[in-house]
Amino acid sequence: MNERLKQLRKELNMKQGDFATALSISQGHLSDIENNRKEVSDRVISICSLKFNVNEDWLRTGSGEMFNKMSEDEELDLYVGRISGGADEFKKNLIKTLCKLSEDEWDVLKKIISEMK
């Protein structure tokens, strides 16, 4: 289970300190878990399941997929939630700016992105 928690962190592309903060534990505690010096608590498992949509059975036993299946809307909510709960002000401001676009501005953005392909 300890190795799977580390695998999860890497899959989420998170640094140890950021992941520890998201789990409400210290970086040292997370390091101890990842290096098999401490066990993964039920609370940490629960937070992973809720915050990152992790399949609890996979985390506990390695069975099944790492993440639970989600609809596109649920996936979008999860991504936006991660950004809004994170420390990166650029990402937060980008999301806010995108949410304020008019339909005409969205059309311009679509055109720019399609020309970049």
Short mmCIF file of N, CA and C in Angstrom, two decimals:
data_model
loop_
_atom_site.label_atom_id
_atom_site.label_comp_id
_atom_site.label_asym_id
_atom_site.label_seq_id
_atom_site.Cartn_x
_atom_site.Cartn_y
_atom_site.Cartn_z
N MET A 1 0.84 -1.19 0.00
CA MET A 1 0.00 0.00 0.00
C MET A 1 0.88 1.25 0.00
N ASN A 2 1.99 1.21 0.72
CA ASN A 2 2.88 2.36 0.77
C ASN A 2 3.43 2.71 -0.62
N GLU A 3 3.81 1.68 -1.35
CA GLU A 3 4.35 1.90 -2.70
C GLU A 3 3.26 2.44 -3.63
N ARG A 4 2.03 1.98 -3.45
CA ARG A 4 0.93 2.47 -4.30
C ARG A 4 0.64 3.94 -4.01
N LEU A 5 0.79 4.35 -2.74
CA LEU A 5 0.58 5.76 -2.42
C LEU A 5 1.63 6.62 -3.13
N LYS A 6 2.85 6.15 -3.15
CA LYS A 6 3.92 6.86 -3.87
C LYS A 6 3.63 6.87 -5.36
N GLN A 7 3.17 5.74 -5.89
CA GLN A 7 2.82 5.64 -7.31
C GLN A 7 1.70 6.63 -7.64
N LEU A 8 0.72 6.75 -6.74
CA LEU A 8 -0.38 7.69 -6.93
C LEU A 8 0.15 9.13 -7.00
N ARG A 9 1.02 9.47 -6.06
CA ARG A 9 1.58 10.83 -6.04
C ARG A 9 2.28 11.15 -7.36
N LYS A 10 3.04 10.19 -7.84
CA LYS A 10 3.77 10.40 -9.09
C LYS A 10 2.80 10.49 -10.28
N GLU A 11 1.76 9.69 -10.26
CA GLU A 11 0.75 9.74 -11.32
C GLU A 11 0.05 11.10 -11.34
N LEU A 12 -0.16 11.66 -10.16
CA LEU A 12 -0.78 12.99 -10.05
C LEU A 12 0.21 14.11 -10.34
N ASN A 13 1.47 13.74 -10.55
CA ASN A 13 2.54 14.69 -10.86
C ASN A 13 2.66 15.74 -9.75
N MET A 14 2.65 15.26 -8.51
CA MET A 14 2.73 16.15 -7.36
C MET A 14 4.04 15.93 -6.62
N LYS A 15 4.59 17.02 -6.12
CA LYS A 15 5.77 16.94 -5.26
C LYS A 15 5.33 16.40 -3.90
N GLN A 16 6.27 15.84 -3.19
CA GLN A 16 5.95 15.24 -1.90
C GLN A 16 5.30 16.25 -0.95
N GLY A 17 5.84 17.47 -0.90
CA GLY A 17 5.29 18.49 0.00
C GLY A 17 3.86 18.87 -0.35
N ASP A 18 3.58 19.02 -1.64
CA ASP A 18 2.23 19.38 -2.08
C ASP A 18 1.24 18.25 -1.80
N PHE A 19 1.68 17.02 -2.05
CA PHE A 19 0.82 15.87 -1.80
C PHE A 19 0.54 15.72 -0.31
N ALA A 20 1.57 15.90 0.50
CA ALA A 20 1.41 15.82 1.96
C ALA A 20 0.41 16.87 2.44
N THR A 21 0.52 18.09 1.91
CA THR A 21 -0.41 19.15 2.28
C THR A 21 -1.84 18.77 1.91
N ALA A 22 -2.01 18.22 0.72
CA ALA A 22 -3.34 17.79 0.27
C ALA A 22 -3.91 16.71 1.17
N LEU A 23 -3.04 15.89 1.75
CA LEU A 23 -3.48 14.80 2.63
C LEU A 23 -3.55 15.23 4.10
N SER A 24 -3.21 16.49 4.37
CA SER A 24 -3.21 17.04 5.74
C SER A 24 -2.25 16.29 6.66
N ILE A 25 -1.08 15.95 6.10
CA ILE A 25 -0.01 15.35 6.90
C ILE A 25 1.28 16.10 6.57
N SER A 26 2.31 15.89 7.38
CA SER A 26 3.58 16.56 7.11
C SER A 26 4.33 15.85 6.00
N GLN A 27 5.25 16.56 5.37
CA GLN A 27 6.07 15.95 4.33
C GLN A 27 6.91 14.82 4.92
N GLY A 28 7.40 15.00 6.14
CA GLY A 28 8.17 13.95 6.80
C GLY A 28 7.35 12.69 7.01
N HIS A 29 6.08 12.87 7.39
CA HIS A 29 5.20 11.72 7.58
C HIS A 29 4.99 11.00 6.25
N LEU A 30 4.76 11.77 5.19
CA LEU A 30 4.59 11.15 3.87
C LEU A 30 5.85 10.41 3.45
N SER A 31 6.99 11.02 3.69
CA SER A 31 8.26 10.36 3.37
C SER A 31 8.39 9.04 4.11
N ASP A 32 8.00 9.05 5.39
CA ASP A 32 8.04 7.80 6.18
C ASP A 32 7.10 6.75 5.60
N ILE A 33 5.94 7.17 5.12
CA ILE A 33 5.01 6.22 4.50
C ILE A 33 5.61 5.67 3.22
N GLU A 34 6.11 6.56 2.36
CA GLU A 34 6.65 6.13 1.07
C GLU A 34 7.87 5.23 1.22
N ASN A 35 8.58 5.36 2.33
CA ASN A 35 9.77 4.55 2.56
C ASN A 35 9.51 3.40 3.54
N ASN A 36 8.23 3.03 3.71
CA ASN A 36 7.79 1.90 4.51
C ASN A 36 8.18 1.98 5.99
N ARG A 37 8.34 3.20 6.50
CA ARG A 37 8.62 3.35 7.92
C ARG A 37 7.34 3.56 8.72
N LYS A 38 6.26 3.93 8.04
CA LYS A 38 4.94 4.10 8.68
C LYS A 38 3.88 3.51 7.77
N GLU A 39 2.80 3.09 8.39
CA GLU A 39 1.68 2.53 7.64
C GLU A 39 0.77 3.64 7.12
N VAL A 40 0.02 3.35 6.08
CA VAL A 40 -0.96 4.28 5.54
C VAL A 40 -2.22 4.17 6.41
N SER A 41 -2.65 5.29 6.96
CA SER A 41 -3.83 5.28 7.84
C SER A 41 -5.12 5.25 7.03
N ASP A 42 -6.19 4.83 7.69
CA ASP A 42 -7.51 4.84 7.04
C ASP A 42 -7.91 6.26 6.66
N ARG A 43 -7.49 7.25 7.46
CA ARG A 43 -7.82 8.64 7.16
C ARG A 43 -7.15 9.08 5.86
N VAL A 44 -5.88 8.72 5.66
CA VAL A 44 -5.17 9.07 4.43
C VAL A 44 -5.83 8.38 3.24
N ILE A 45 -6.21 7.14 3.41
CA ILE A 45 -6.89 6.40 2.34
C ILE A 45 -8.20 7.10 1.98
N SER A 46 -8.94 7.50 2.99
CA SER A 46 -10.22 8.18 2.75
C SER A 46 -10.02 9.50 2.01
N ILE A 47 -9.02 10.28 2.42
CA ILE A 47 -8.74 11.55 1.75
C ILE A 47 -8.36 11.31 0.29
N CYS A 48 -7.52 10.31 0.03
CA CYS A 48 -7.13 9.99 -1.35
C CYS A 48 -8.35 9.64 -2.19
N SER A 49 -9.23 8.85 -1.62
CA SER A 49 -10.43 8.43 -2.35
C SER A 49 -11.31 9.61 -2.68
N LEU A 50 -11.52 10.49 -1.71
CA LEU A 50 -12.42 11.62 -1.92
C LEU A 50 -11.80 12.73 -2.75
N LYS A 51 -10.56 13.09 -2.43
CA LYS A 51 -9.94 14.25 -3.06
C LYS A 51 -9.43 13.96 -4.47
N PHE A 52 -8.95 12.73 -4.68
CA PHE A 52 -8.32 12.41 -5.97
C PHE A 52 -9.06 11.32 -6.74
N ASN A 53 -10.25 10.93 -6.25
CA ASN A 53 -11.07 9.92 -6.92
C ASN A 53 -10.33 8.59 -7.08
N VAL A 54 -9.54 8.24 -6.07
CA VAL A 54 -8.77 7.01 -6.11
C VAL A 54 -9.66 5.83 -5.72
N ASN A 55 -9.49 4.75 -6.44
CA ASN A 55 -10.18 3.50 -6.14
C ASN A 55 -9.59 2.95 -4.83
N GLU A 56 -10.38 2.96 -3.78
CA GLU A 56 -9.90 2.53 -2.46
C GLU A 56 -9.41 1.09 -2.49
N ASP A 57 -10.08 0.24 -3.23
CA ASP A 57 -9.65 -1.16 -3.32
C ASP A 57 -8.27 -1.26 -3.96
N TRP A 58 -8.01 -0.43 -5.00
CA TRP A 58 -6.69 -0.43 -5.62
C TRP A 58 -5.63 0.01 -4.61
N LEU A 59 -5.93 1.08 -3.86
CA LEU A 59 -4.96 1.59 -2.91
C LEU A 59 -4.67 0.57 -1.81
N ARG A 60 -5.70 -0.12 -1.34
CA ARG A 60 -5.51 -1.09 -0.26
C ARG A 60 -4.87 -2.40 -0.75
N THR A 61 -5.31 -2.87 -1.92
CA THR A 61 -4.91 -4.23 -2.33
C THR A 61 -4.19 -4.31 -3.67
N GLY A 62 -4.29 -3.26 -4.46
CA GLY A 62 -3.71 -3.29 -5.80
C GLY A 62 -4.68 -3.82 -6.85
N SER A 63 -5.90 -4.16 -6.44
CA SER A 63 -6.90 -4.69 -7.38
C SER A 63 -7.63 -3.57 -8.10
N GLY A 64 -7.88 -3.77 -9.37
CA GLY A 64 -8.65 -2.81 -10.14
C GLY A 64 -7.80 -1.67 -10.66
N GLU A 65 -8.49 -0.63 -11.10
CA GLU A 65 -7.84 0.55 -11.66
C GLU A 65 -7.47 1.53 -10.55
N MET A 66 -6.48 2.37 -10.81
CA MET A 66 -6.04 3.35 -9.81
C MET A 66 -7.16 4.35 -9.49
N PHE A 67 -7.87 4.79 -10.51
CA PHE A 67 -8.91 5.80 -10.32
C PHE A 67 -10.28 5.22 -10.62
N ASN A 68 -11.28 5.74 -9.92
CA ASN A 68 -12.66 5.38 -10.20
C ASN A 68 -13.09 6.02 -11.51
N LYS A 69 -13.98 5.37 -12.22
CA LYS A 69 -14.51 5.93 -13.46
C LYS A 69 -15.34 7.17 -13.15
N MET A 70 -15.22 8.18 -14.02
CA MET A 70 -15.96 9.43 -13.84
C MET A 70 -16.55 9.86 -15.17
N SER A 71 -17.62 10.62 -15.07
CA SER A 71 -18.16 11.27 -16.27
C SER A 71 -17.24 12.43 -16.62
N GLU A 72 -17.38 12.97 -17.81
CA GLU A 72 -16.56 14.12 -18.21
C GLU A 72 -16.78 15.31 -17.29
N ASP A 73 -18.02 15.54 -16.86
CA ASP A 73 -18.31 16.65 -15.97
C ASP A 73 -17.66 16.44 -14.60
N GLU A 74 -17.71 15.20 -14.08
CA GLU A 74 -17.06 14.91 -12.80
C GLU A 74 -15.54 15.09 -12.90
N GLU A 75 -14.97 14.67 -14.03
CA GLU A 75 -13.54 14.82 -14.25
C GLU A 75 -13.15 16.30 -14.29
N LEU A 76 -13.94 17.11 -14.99
CA LEU A 76 -13.68 18.54 -15.05
C LEU A 76 -13.77 19.17 -13.66
N ASP A 77 -14.79 18.80 -12.90
CA ASP A 77 -14.92 19.31 -11.53
C ASP A 77 -13.70 18.96 -10.69
N LEU A 78 -13.19 17.75 -10.85
CA LEU A 78 -12.02 17.32 -10.10
C LEU A 78 -10.80 18.15 -10.46
N TYR A 79 -10.57 18.37 -11.75
CA TYR A 79 -9.42 19.16 -12.19
C TYR A 79 -9.50 20.59 -11.70
N VAL A 80 -10.67 21.20 -11.85
CA VAL A 80 -10.84 22.59 -11.41
C VAL A 80 -10.68 22.67 -9.90
N GLY A 81 -11.19 21.68 -9.18
CA GLY A 81 -11.02 21.64 -7.73
C GLY A 81 -9.57 21.56 -7.31
N ARG A 82 -8.79 20.76 -8.03
CA ARG A 82 -7.36 20.65 -7.73
C ARG A 82 -6.65 21.99 -7.94
N ILE A 83 -7.01 22.66 -9.03
CA ILE A 83 -6.38 23.94 -9.32
C ILE A 83 -6.79 24.98 -8.29
N SER A 84 -8.08 25.04 -7.97
CA SER A 84 -8.54 26.07 -7.02
C SER A 84 -8.01 25.82 -5.62
N GLY A 85 -7.72 24.57 -5.28
CA GLY A 85 -7.17 24.26 -3.97
C GLY A 85 -5.66 24.31 -3.92
N GLY A 86 -5.03 24.54 -5.06
CA GLY A 86 -3.58 24.56 -5.13
C GLY A 86 -3.01 25.94 -4.86
N ALA A 87 -1.71 26.01 -4.97
CA ALA A 87 -1.01 27.27 -4.65
C ALA A 87 -0.61 28.06 -5.89
N ASP A 88 -0.82 27.51 -7.07
CA ASP A 88 -0.37 28.16 -8.30
C ASP A 88 -1.36 29.24 -8.73
N GLU A 89 -0.99 30.50 -8.47
CA GLU A 89 -1.87 31.63 -8.78
C GLU A 89 -2.08 31.79 -10.29
N PHE A 90 -1.08 31.45 -11.10
CA PHE A 90 -1.25 31.55 -12.55
C PHE A 90 -2.40 30.65 -13.01
N LYS A 91 -2.40 29.40 -12.55
CA LYS A 91 -3.46 28.47 -12.95
C LYS A 91 -4.83 28.96 -12.49
N LYS A 92 -4.91 29.47 -11.26
CA LYS A 92 -6.19 29.98 -10.75
C LYS A 92 -6.68 31.15 -11.60
N ASN A 93 -5.77 32.08 -11.90
CA ASN A 93 -6.16 33.24 -12.69
C ASN A 93 -6.55 32.87 -14.11
N LEU A 94 -5.88 31.86 -14.67
CA LEU A 94 -6.23 31.39 -16.01
C LEU A 94 -7.65 30.83 -16.02
N ILE A 95 -7.98 30.00 -15.04
CA ILE A 95 -9.33 29.43 -14.95
C ILE A 95 -10.37 30.54 -14.79
N LYS A 96 -10.10 31.50 -13.91
CA LYS A 96 -11.03 32.62 -13.71
C LYS A 96 -11.25 33.39 -15.01
N THR A 97 -10.16 33.66 -15.72
CA THR A 97 -10.24 34.41 -16.97
C THR A 97 -11.06 33.64 -18.01
N LEU A 98 -10.81 32.35 -18.12
CA LEU A 98 -11.56 31.53 -19.08
C LEU A 98 -13.05 31.54 -18.75
N CYS A 99 -13.38 31.49 -17.47
CA CYS A 99 -14.79 31.48 -17.07
C CYS A 99 -15.51 32.78 -17.40
N LYS A 100 -14.77 33.85 -17.57
CA LYS A 100 -15.36 35.17 -17.85
C LYS A 100 -15.48 35.46 -19.35
N LEU A 101 -15.01 34.56 -20.21
CA LEU A 101 -15.05 34.81 -21.65
C LEU A 101 -16.49 34.86 -22.17
N SER A 102 -16.72 35.76 -23.10
CA SER A 102 -18.01 35.80 -23.80
C SER A 102 -17.99 34.71 -24.89
N GLU A 103 -19.14 34.46 -25.48
CA GLU A 103 -19.20 33.45 -26.55
C GLU A 103 -18.31 33.85 -27.73
N ASP A 104 -18.28 35.14 -28.06
CA ASP A 104 -17.41 35.61 -29.15
C ASP A 104 -15.94 35.38 -28.81
N GLU A 105 -15.57 35.64 -27.57
CA GLU A 105 -14.18 35.43 -27.16
C GLU A 105 -13.82 33.94 -27.19
N TRP A 106 -14.77 33.07 -26.83
CA TRP A 106 -14.53 31.62 -26.93
C TRP A 106 -14.29 31.23 -28.39
N ASP A 107 -15.07 31.81 -29.29
CA ASP A 107 -14.90 31.50 -30.71
C ASP A 107 -13.50 31.91 -31.20
N VAL A 108 -13.02 33.08 -30.76
CA VAL A 108 -11.68 33.52 -31.13
C VAL A 108 -10.64 32.55 -30.56
N LEU A 109 -10.79 32.14 -29.32
CA LEU A 109 -9.86 31.21 -28.68
C LEU A 109 -9.86 29.87 -29.41
N LYS A 110 -11.02 29.38 -29.77
CA LYS A 110 -11.12 28.12 -30.53
C LYS A 110 -10.36 28.23 -31.85
N LYS A 111 -10.52 29.36 -32.53
CA LYS A 111 -9.83 29.57 -33.81
C LYS A 111 -8.33 29.59 -33.61
N ILE A 112 -7.86 30.28 -32.60
CA ILE A 112 -6.41 30.35 -32.33
C ILE A 112 -5.85 28.95 -32.04
N ILE A 113 -6.54 28.19 -31.21
CA ILE A 113 -6.07 26.85 -30.85
C ILE A 113 -6.10 25.91 -32.06
N SER A 114 -7.14 26.02 -32.87
CA SER A 114 -7.20 25.13 -34.06
C SER A 114 -6.08 25.45 -35.04
N GLU A 115 -5.67 26.72 -35.12
CA GLU A 115 -4.56 27.09 -36.00
C GLU A 115 -3.21 26.66 -35.44
N MET A 116 -3.13 26.45 -34.16
CA MET A 116 -1.88 26.01 -33.52
C MET A 116 -1.62 24.52 -33.79
N LYS A 117 -2.64 23.76 -34.09
CA LYS A 117 -2.49 22.32 -34.27
C LYS A 117 -1.68 22.02 -35.45
#
